[in-house]
Amino acid sequence: MEFRDLKAQYNQYKSAIDDAIQNVLNSGAYIGGKEVNELEKELAEYVGVKHCITCANGTDALSLVLMAWDVKEGDAVFVPDFTFFSTGEVVSFNGATPVFVDVDEKTFNIDPVTLKQSIEKVIEEGNLNPKVVIPVDLFGLPANYDEIEKIAKQYDLLVLEDGAQGFGGNINGKMACSFGEAATTSFFPAKPLGCYGDGGAIFTNCDETAELLRSYKVHGKGENKYDNVRIGVNSRLDTMQAAILQVKLKAFIEHELDGVNSAYQLYSEKLRNFVETPYIPEGYYSSFAQYTIKLESKEQRDGLQARLKENDIPSMIYYIKPMHLQQAFANLTYRDEDFIITNKLCDTVLSLPMHPYLKEEEITKVCDVIKEFMKD
Ligand SMILES: *Cc1c(COP(=O)(O)O)cnc(C)c1O
């Protein structure tokens, strides 16, 4: 059994993907070109925003937005404590200060009440200028944008949706990657919509931000690549990856999202009485980047993971360490007691095999091992 079976997907779409790659090879245009432009249009249309700007990966996508918004030293950027490192890394990389915020126990996403308290605390201390909040759509579930956008408005913060795991989700039909002033995603192979290497994209309705992003991603270009009006980076989505994504986007929309949601239903029906299963609030739709259960203690979680492994079932711990405990952020001052929920989640979560090609027998096998373990 695979944790995320990328080969099953390739086998199903082999001829279309092989053709797409061969077409790029035959064209002789390996950077930019028609595939990248078409893909950007398709992605923008799917998400329902005006502009999509592709780039080299999901980390660059976040960083480019912070560059375009002139986020710099002295600025506070609010980031969930329970996320992948990139979300906080890009803040420090751009010279600003990440302020970690504890998450909601049930959704695992940034807690709006705690966010508000963190913003007030930063204002009270008076050392930093509250500028941006980066909510993360963790494990595929969109963050609570209703509340977050209200708070952002009240304190004049920009909202940057980190949709690296959330692409394809929605809240009452409004698509992930369409929230806030800008949103980003990643096409890392194991993300909901993945390519065969690295890739990323930025979404925004703002013309000015889009124009700045198109400059920053190409060495701060002005009229062209050899007219440089600002310090930028080199961050492109390869033509080959764009061609692959065009095929995969169709599969994603046609059946892959349904596939992971069926797997979620089946898992949760079987496991509900044994462990804490993922919570999807009313009106929310998850793209299930991960199917993550919660155990009662670290001992129980680690024991279950070992038991799964004995049965050749892969599982992962996302995430084992809170952001505020990462050595890279050791220069920041924080109080460990401000992160009660994240600390607990890091000890008790476990992600099970999840992908659109997961078979019913595989889900049954995983659940049987878990049930057996929980009865012991
Ligand atoms: C994967 C991920 C990123 C970074 O994406 P890359 O393409 O790997 O750079 C950023 N944020 C979150 C929440 C992620 O899961």
Coordinates of N, CA and C in Angstrom, one line a residue, residues 13 40 44 53 56 101 120 125 128 134 164 169 193 202-204 211 215-216 227 232 247 279 282 287 304 320 328:
Y13 N -3.3 7.8 -16.6 CA -3.2 8.9 -17.6 C -2.0 8.9 -18.4
E40 N -2.2 28.8 -16.7 CA -2.5 30.0 -15.8 C -4.0 30.4 -16.0
A44 N -6.8 30.0 -13.1 CA -7.5 31.2 -12.6 C -9.0 31.0 -12.8
I53 N -0.5 33.5 -11.4 CA 0.9 33.7 -11.8 C 1.6 32.4 -11.3
A56 N 8.1 28.7 -9.3 CA 8.9 27.5 -9.2 C 8.4 26.5 -8.1
V101 N 0.6 31.6 15.9 CA -0.7 31.7 16.5 C -1.2 30.2 16.7
E120 N -3.5 42.0 19.1 CA -3.6 43.0 20.1 C -2.3 43.1 20.9
E125 N 2.6 45.8 22.6 CA 4.1 45.8 22.8 C 4.7 46.9 22.0
L128 N 6.5 45.9 16.7 CA 6.3 45.5 15.3 C 5.0 46.1 14.8
I134 N -1.2 34.9 7.4 CA -1.1 33.8 6.4 C -1.9 32.6 7.0
A164 N -1.4 25.7 -0.2 CA -0.5 24.6 -0.7 C -1.1 23.3 -0.6
G169 N -10.4 22.7 -2.5 CA -11.4 22.8 -1.4 C -12.3 24.0 -1.7
L193 N -3.1 18.8 -6.1 CA -2.8 18.8 -7.5 C -1.3 18.9 -7.6
I202 N 0.4 31.6 -7.8 CA -0.2 32.7 -7.0 C -1.5 33.1 -7.6
F203 N -2.5 33.4 -6.8 CA -3.8 33.9 -7.3 C -4.1 35.2 -6.7
T204 N -4.6 36.1 -7.5 CA -5.0 37.4 -6.9 C -6.0 38.1 -7.9
E211 N 0.9 42.5 -11.5 CA 1.9 43.1 -12.3 C 3.3 43.0 -11.6
S215 N 6.9 40.8 -12.3 CA 8.2 41.4 -12.4 C 9.1 40.7 -11.4
Y216 N 8.7 40.6 -10.2 CA 9.6 40.0 -9.1 C 10.0 38.6 -9.5
D227 N 15.8 44.6 -18.7 CA 15.5 45.9 -18.1 C 15.1 45.6 -16.7
G232 N 14.7 41.1 -7.8 CA 13.7 40.0 -7.8 C 14.4 38.7 -7.6
V247 N -3.0 18.1 -18.0 CA -3.6 16.8 -18.0 C -4.2 16.5 -16.6
Y279 N -12.6 16.6 11.2 CA -13.8 17.4 11.4 C -13.9 18.4 10.2
E282 N -19.8 22.5 8.6 CA -20.9 22.6 7.7 C -20.5 23.7 6.6
S287 N -10.1 19.2 0.2 CA -9.4 18.4 -0.9 C -8.5 17.3 -0.3
L304 N 0.3 3.0 17.7 CA -0.5 2.7 16.5 C 0.3 2.7 15.3
I320 N 5.4 16.9 13.5 CA 5.9 16.4 14.8 C 6.4 17.5 15.7
A328 N 15.4 27.0 13.9 CA 15.6 28.1 13.1 C 14.9 29.4 13.6

